[in-house]
């Protein structure tokens, strides 16, 4: 059997491409693999030749040293690939199929999966509900920023593209179905975006841009995006969003009033998460800033969609409470305004088929919205550095140079 190459976390601020073992239909011991998962047989799985795999902001949290990720962890949970081997229990997915892989690993059998809560599957992570590829404390399923990867529960999870040639023509859009597009869309749905809504999106990284585009698809009358980086705000403006530079303005409500005529919105989306910064020219990290600010500017009775990542432990934080996942949130304000909060990982399978159809019809232009940028596997370390530096790009890795540019 051939070899494999993958993007591996080395230490804070450093990733590299290493030779790794070719995947098998069994979960072997390795960095980050839960000991209780070692030896787990996956005859229900497939081996994929990775066509595209994306760098995610969640990966960046690990690379910055803001989690307990071990050295040697293979990164990557946004995977699109071609099936090259199927397990003996796989019935409907066939060799040669081109498929999108939800970042949530889900068995399809447990009570959560039967409720379509595939983001909190009860069978794939021995420590707690929910699992993902290449992510710390998520059961140790090997990541997909690689040439080949094993995907379990293939019949249940995989989204097969109906026409391979059509899919390859739109692959930079379709690669977003594994995580970022459903995650942004979930944020907008959770926030209750509907026809005519005025929406605020905190963060103009790829998830924030995906949430903004999703809000437009759902009928928002205006989408306002706030961020600290002007390059990212320019990307939001490129597809019709209003923007606020929070480095230059520390009064969010005042800026919203200039745009909307009132200092509040119908609903808001937190696409930043636990590494949030304060507002203003000299502001530093302040992890509760976004949650408190969106409560402040969302109308009474409004909803807050929170796809931004929050963690149970942040060893790299300068705030002692935040190191244990505790934030100083003005919950009383949210209570007084009768806000609804929706948190947690996105149940990708609730959305990915409909979003695929929106892409194939031309209705959704997600690659354009997030500025999808193709790179080779060897350029992944450089992509991580550029992304960490604030580049307004969604880096898409093409391990086998299969994508027509």
mmCIF file of C-alpha atoms in Angstrom, residues 198-199 222 224 255-265:
data_model
loop_
_atom_site.group_PDB
_atom_site.id
_atom_site.type_symbol
_atom_site.label_atom_id
_atom_site.label_comp_id
_atom_site.label_asym_id
_atom_site.label_seq_id
_atom_site.Cartn_x
_atom_site.Cartn_y
_atom_site.Cartn_z
ATOM 1 C CA UNK A 198 -31.286 43.695 9.988
ATOM 2 C CA UNK A 199 -28.363 41.466 10.962
ATOM 3 C CA UNK A 222 -29.111 44.607 5.522
ATOM 4 C CA UNK A 224 -23.545 44.696 8.915
ATOM 5 C CA UNK A 255 -21.914 53.044 14.330
ATOM 6 C CA UNK A 256 -25.011 50.920 13.776
ATOM 7 C CA UNK A 257 -27.194 54.003 14.225
ATOM 8 C CA UNK A 258 -25.261 55.770 11.480
ATOM 9 C CA UNK A 259 -25.956 52.850 9.129
ATOM 10 C CA UNK A 260 -29.468 51.804 10.174
ATOM 11 C CA UNK A 261 -30.929 54.871 11.843
ATOM 12 C CA UNK A 262 -31.256 52.952 15.121
ATOM 13 C CA UNK A 263 -28.520 51.560 17.421
ATOM 14 C CA UNK A 264 -29.753 47.985 17.293
ATOM 15 C CA UNK A 265 -30.359 45.021 14.998
#
